[in-house]
Short mmCIF file of C-alpha atoms in Angstrom, two decimals:
data_model
loop_
_atom_site.label_atom_id
_atom_site.label_comp_id
_atom_site.label_asym_id
_atom_site.label_seq_id
_atom_site.Cartn_x
_atom_site.Cartn_y
_atom_site.Cartn_z
CA MET A 14 29.61 5.88 121.30
CA GLY A 15 29.98 3.45 124.20
CA VAL A 16 27.16 1.63 125.95
CA LEU A 17 23.50 2.60 125.62
CA PRO A 18 21.30 1.31 128.47
CA VAL A 19 17.92 0.02 127.30
CA PRO A 20 15.05 1.47 129.38
CA ALA A 21 13.65 -1.06 131.85
CA GLU A 22 10.12 -0.90 130.39
CA VAL A 23 11.29 -2.03 126.93
CA ARG A 24 9.97 -5.49 126.04
CA ALA A 25 10.48 -5.47 122.27
CA ILE A 26 13.15 -4.23 119.87
CA LEU A 27 11.94 -3.06 116.46
CA LEU A 28 14.58 -3.06 113.71
CA ASP A 29 14.89 -1.18 110.46
CA ILE A 30 16.84 -3.08 107.76
CA GLU A 31 18.66 -0.79 105.32
CA GLY A 32 21.51 0.95 107.14
CA THR A 33 20.64 -0.82 110.41
CA THR A 34 20.89 -4.61 110.05
CA THR A 35 22.14 -4.50 106.47
CA PRO A 36 24.60 -2.26 104.58
CA ILE A 37 22.96 0.42 102.46
CA ALA A 38 25.39 -0.59 99.72
CA PHE A 39 23.77 -4.04 99.49
CA VAL A 40 20.37 -2.48 98.85
CA GLN A 41 21.62 0.29 96.58
CA GLU A 42 24.26 -1.65 94.63
CA THR A 43 22.78 -5.17 94.52
CA LEU A 44 19.04 -5.32 95.13
CA PHE A 45 17.84 -2.18 93.34
CA PRO A 46 20.05 -2.60 90.24
CA TYR A 47 18.78 -6.19 89.94
CA ILE A 48 15.22 -4.85 89.63
CA LYS A 49 16.14 -2.17 87.09
CA ASP A 50 18.15 -4.56 84.95
CA ASN A 51 15.70 -7.46 85.01
CA VAL A 52 12.16 -6.07 85.32
CA LYS A 53 11.34 -6.30 81.61
CA GLU A 54 12.64 -9.86 81.31
CA TYR A 55 10.74 -10.85 84.48
CA LEU A 56 7.47 -9.38 83.22
CA ARG A 57 7.80 -11.11 79.86
CA ALA A 58 8.48 -14.46 81.53
CA HIS A 59 5.69 -14.26 84.12
CA TRP A 60 3.07 -12.03 82.45
CA GLU A 61 0.37 -14.71 82.19
CA GLU A 62 0.73 -15.77 85.83
CA GLU A 63 -1.92 -14.66 88.33
CA GLU A 64 0.66 -13.25 90.74
CA CYS A 65 2.26 -11.09 88.07
CA GLN A 66 -1.13 -9.81 86.94
CA ARG A 67 -1.98 -8.85 90.53
CA ASP A 68 1.32 -6.98 90.75
CA VAL A 69 0.63 -5.13 87.49
CA GLY A 70 -2.90 -4.33 88.67
CA LEU A 71 -1.56 -2.73 91.84
CA LEU A 72 1.00 -0.74 89.85
CA ARG A 73 -1.72 0.43 87.45
CA LYS A 74 -3.90 1.56 90.38
CA GLN A 75 -0.92 3.41 91.90
CA ALA A 76 -0.20 5.03 88.54
CA GLN A 77 -3.77 6.37 88.47
CA GLU A 78 -3.30 7.85 91.94
CA ASP A 79 0.00 9.38 90.79
CA SER A 80 -1.44 10.87 87.59
CA SER A 81 -1.12 14.46 88.82
CA LEU A 82 2.57 14.08 89.73
CA ASP A 83 5.28 15.49 87.50
CA GLY A 84 6.67 12.82 85.19
CA ALA A 85 4.16 10.16 86.27
CA VAL A 86 3.99 7.16 83.92
CA PRO A 87 0.50 5.76 83.19
CA ILE A 88 0.00 2.03 82.63
CA PRO A 89 -2.66 1.36 79.98
CA LEU A 90 -5.01 -1.60 79.98
CA GLU A 91 -4.44 -4.23 77.31
CA SER A 92 -6.91 -3.55 74.52
CA GLY A 93 -5.96 -6.53 72.40
CA SER A 94 -3.89 -9.69 72.34
CA GLY A 95 -1.23 -8.79 69.81
CA GLU A 96 2.48 -9.05 70.61
CA GLU A 97 3.01 -5.37 69.84
CA GLU A 98 0.22 -4.38 72.23
CA LEU A 99 1.68 -6.58 74.98
CA GLU A 100 5.12 -5.05 74.53
CA ARG A 101 3.61 -1.56 74.78
CA VAL A 102 1.96 -2.36 78.12
CA ILE A 103 5.03 -4.13 79.49
CA GLN A 104 7.21 -1.17 78.53
CA ALA A 105 4.80 1.15 80.36
CA VAL A 106 5.14 -0.99 83.49
CA VAL A 107 8.93 -0.96 83.16
CA ASP A 108 8.96 2.83 82.73
CA ASN A 109 6.65 3.26 85.72
CA VAL A 110 8.86 1.05 87.92
CA HIS A 111 11.98 2.95 86.85
CA TRP A 112 10.23 6.29 87.52
CA GLN A 113 9.14 5.23 91.00
CA MET A 114 12.60 3.88 91.83
CA ALA A 115 14.29 7.06 90.61
CA LEU A 116 12.15 8.98 93.11
CA ASP A 117 12.81 6.40 95.84
CA ARG A 118 9.08 5.77 96.16
CA LYS A 119 7.96 3.38 98.91
CA THR A 120 4.60 2.39 97.43
CA THR A 121 3.17 -1.00 98.31
CA ALA A 122 2.67 -1.73 94.60
CA LEU A 123 6.34 -1.21 93.80
CA LYS A 124 7.54 -3.10 96.87
CA GLN A 125 5.32 -6.07 96.06
CA LEU A 126 6.71 -6.49 92.55
CA GLN A 127 10.25 -6.03 93.83
CA GLY A 128 9.65 -8.68 96.49
CA HIS A 129 8.51 -11.21 93.92
CA MET A 130 11.49 -10.49 91.69
CA TRP A 131 13.93 -10.78 94.58
CA ARG A 132 12.35 -14.11 95.55
CA ALA A 133 13.48 -15.50 92.21
CA ALA A 134 16.98 -14.07 92.71
CA TYR A 135 17.38 -15.40 96.26
CA THR A 136 15.97 -18.86 95.66
CA THR A 137 18.21 -19.42 92.64
CA GLY A 138 21.28 -18.27 94.58
CA LEU A 139 21.89 -15.14 92.51
CA VAL A 140 21.64 -13.00 95.64
CA LYS A 141 22.38 -13.48 99.36
CA GLY A 142 21.20 -11.00 101.98
CA GLU A 143 24.07 -9.16 103.66
CA ILE A 144 23.96 -8.76 107.44
CA PHE A 145 26.34 -6.76 109.64
CA GLU A 146 28.43 -9.20 111.69
CA ASP A 147 27.26 -7.83 115.06
CA VAL A 148 23.56 -8.37 114.29
CA VAL A 149 22.99 -12.09 114.79
CA PRO A 150 25.00 -12.51 118.03
CA ALA A 151 23.29 -9.44 119.52
CA ILE A 152 19.78 -10.59 118.62
CA ARG A 153 20.46 -14.04 120.07
CA LYS A 154 21.53 -12.37 123.31
CA TRP A 155 18.43 -10.15 123.37
CA ARG A 156 16.16 -13.14 122.87
CA GLU A 157 17.91 -15.09 125.61
CA ALA A 158 17.15 -12.12 127.88
CA GLY A 159 13.46 -12.46 127.02
CA MET A 160 13.26 -9.63 124.49
CA LYS A 161 10.95 -9.87 121.47
CA VAL A 162 12.51 -8.77 118.16
CA TYR A 163 10.57 -7.43 115.18
CA ILE A 164 11.41 -6.00 111.76
CA TYR A 165 9.84 -2.82 110.33
CA SER A 166 10.97 -1.93 106.83
CA SER A 167 9.61 -0.15 103.78
CA GLY A 168 10.48 -3.31 101.86
CA SER A 169 7.62 -5.81 101.70
CA ILE A 170 7.35 -8.50 104.35
CA GLU A 171 8.11 -11.07 101.68
CA ALA A 172 11.29 -9.19 100.69
CA GLN A 173 12.30 -9.01 104.35
CA LYS A 174 11.86 -12.75 104.81
CA LEU A 175 13.86 -13.47 101.69
CA LEU A 176 16.76 -11.29 102.86
CA PHE A 177 16.94 -12.99 106.25
CA GLY A 178 16.01 -16.45 104.97
CA TYR A 179 18.78 -16.44 102.34
CA SER A 180 21.38 -14.38 104.18
CA THR A 181 25.15 -14.51 104.44
CA GLU A 182 24.48 -15.90 107.95
CA GLY A 183 22.16 -18.61 106.62
CA ASP A 184 18.44 -18.77 107.42
CA ILE A 185 17.97 -16.52 110.46
CA LEU A 186 14.20 -16.02 110.29
CA GLU A 187 13.80 -17.82 113.61
CA LEU A 188 15.36 -14.79 115.32
CA PHE A 189 12.34 -12.58 114.58
CA ASP A 190 8.94 -12.60 116.25
CA GLY A 191 7.24 -10.74 113.42
CA HIS A 192 7.56 -8.43 110.44
CA PHE A 193 5.94 -5.11 109.47
CA ASP A 194 6.03 -3.16 106.22
CA THR A 195 4.29 -0.06 104.83
CA LYS A 196 0.91 -1.81 104.94
CA ILE A 197 0.89 -0.94 108.66
CA GLY A 198 1.67 2.67 107.67
CA PRO A 199 4.59 4.86 106.53
CA LYS A 200 7.69 4.81 108.72
CA VAL A 201 7.67 8.62 108.98
CA GLU A 202 4.19 8.74 110.55
CA SER A 203 3.77 8.30 114.30
CA GLU A 204 0.48 6.43 113.95
CA SER A 205 2.36 3.52 112.36
CA TYR A 206 4.22 2.88 115.61
CA ARG A 207 0.97 2.95 117.59
CA ARG A 208 -0.45 0.34 115.23
CA ILE A 209 2.64 -1.83 115.61
CA ALA A 210 2.42 -1.63 119.39
CA ALA A 211 -1.26 -2.61 119.28
CA SER A 212 -0.46 -5.46 116.89
CA ILE A 213 2.16 -6.99 119.20
CA GLY A 214 0.12 -6.34 122.32
CA CYS A 215 2.16 -3.76 124.19
CA ALA A 216 2.39 -0.04 124.84
CA THR A 217 4.49 2.12 122.54
CA ASN A 218 6.94 2.84 125.37
CA ASN A 219 7.59 -0.92 125.64
CA ILE A 220 9.33 -0.72 122.24
CA LEU A 221 12.84 0.39 121.28
CA PHE A 222 13.13 1.27 117.58
CA LEU A 223 16.54 1.17 115.88
CA THR A 224 16.86 3.08 112.60
CA ASP A 225 19.41 5.10 110.65
CA VAL A 226 16.84 7.70 109.55
CA PRO A 227 16.14 10.66 111.89
CA ARG A 228 12.69 11.30 110.33
CA GLU A 229 11.67 7.78 111.26
CA ALA A 230 13.17 8.15 114.73
CA ASN A 231 11.22 11.38 115.18
CA ALA A 232 7.94 9.76 114.14
CA ALA A 233 8.49 6.86 116.54
CA GLU A 234 9.39 9.24 119.35
CA GLU A 235 6.18 11.23 118.76
CA ALA A 236 4.32 7.98 119.46
CA ASP A 237 6.21 7.62 122.77
CA THR A 238 8.43 4.84 121.39
CA HIS A 239 12.05 4.70 122.54
CA VAL A 240 14.53 5.24 119.70
CA ALA A 241 18.22 4.99 118.91
CA VAL A 242 19.83 6.07 115.65
CA VAL A 243 22.29 3.59 114.15
CA ILE A 244 25.54 4.84 112.63
CA ARG A 245 26.86 2.45 109.98
CA PRO A 246 29.39 2.73 107.13
CA GLY A 247 27.69 4.29 104.12
CA ASN A 248 24.77 5.78 106.05
CA ALA A 249 23.77 9.39 105.49
CA GLY A 250 25.49 11.82 107.83
CA LEU A 251 23.68 13.41 110.76
CA THR A 252 23.51 17.10 111.59
CA ASP A 253 25.15 18.32 114.78
CA ASP A 254 21.69 18.81 116.28
CA GLU A 255 20.70 15.23 115.44
CA LYS A 256 23.95 13.90 116.90
CA SER A 257 23.37 15.73 120.15
CA TYR A 258 19.64 14.95 120.37
CA TYR A 259 19.39 11.24 119.57
CA SER A 260 20.89 8.25 121.33
CA LEU A 261 23.47 6.84 118.89
CA ILE A 262 24.96 3.37 118.44
CA SER A 263 27.39 2.03 115.84
CA SER A 264 26.87 -1.64 116.72
CA PHE A 265 24.05 -3.67 118.27
CA THR A 266 26.57 -4.84 120.87
CA GLU A 267 26.44 -1.33 122.39
CA LEU A 268 22.90 -1.90 123.68
CA PHE A 269 22.90 -2.83 127.36
CA LEU A 270 19.85 -4.72 128.60
CA PRO A 271 19.01 -4.41 132.32
CA SER A 272 18.24 -8.14 132.38
CA SER A 273 21.77 -8.92 131.18
CA THR A 274 23.35 -7.82 134.45
#
């Protein structure tokens, strides 16, 4: 793929995580299975805690919004204090989480619970965030050149900070100037990129967005944001049209900054 010159007006690089900074396999084979395998145990252990109740409340609200969807799983309110009643509600939450994950939902409610569960896994050393080896050296070089670097992922901001704070490269949170998740808007809607630009105080064409997902690249481009599609092992294949249309890189080292001359 060679060298990709970064447009001179770019002042900030916005990074996706899954398939861009981090192998899809880590997310699909480590993080998501951890949630599926441990959600019931986690809920039982933390049910009485305020944070857990907030998470369940958000999931219940989302379930109400999803009630018309095929296969949607409602989450009832607790009507009593018996153990059997508690188990019934917890099982409904577990079933709802599994249903959302099976559909690859990106709801804030789901991502918030996942983030809190992953926090426990990272802080106890059960999980370390995997980072492609070209990522950290490239970001350090970009920052030395005066570039701002931000993360935009469908995973919650807390989950993002855990991944980079407990990574295979150590704590690398200092490399990022800020984080965005779906609270700013869906990654497949152009308005989200306008909001991000406004939030960091620049024009959309001052941003270069790196992602492995053409739909996200298209949405960013509609907002006049520069984009490049990242080709990594395990990523979904691109169509011939996508390959010919988008700027492609297979490593962050292929980005060439004008200021690095």
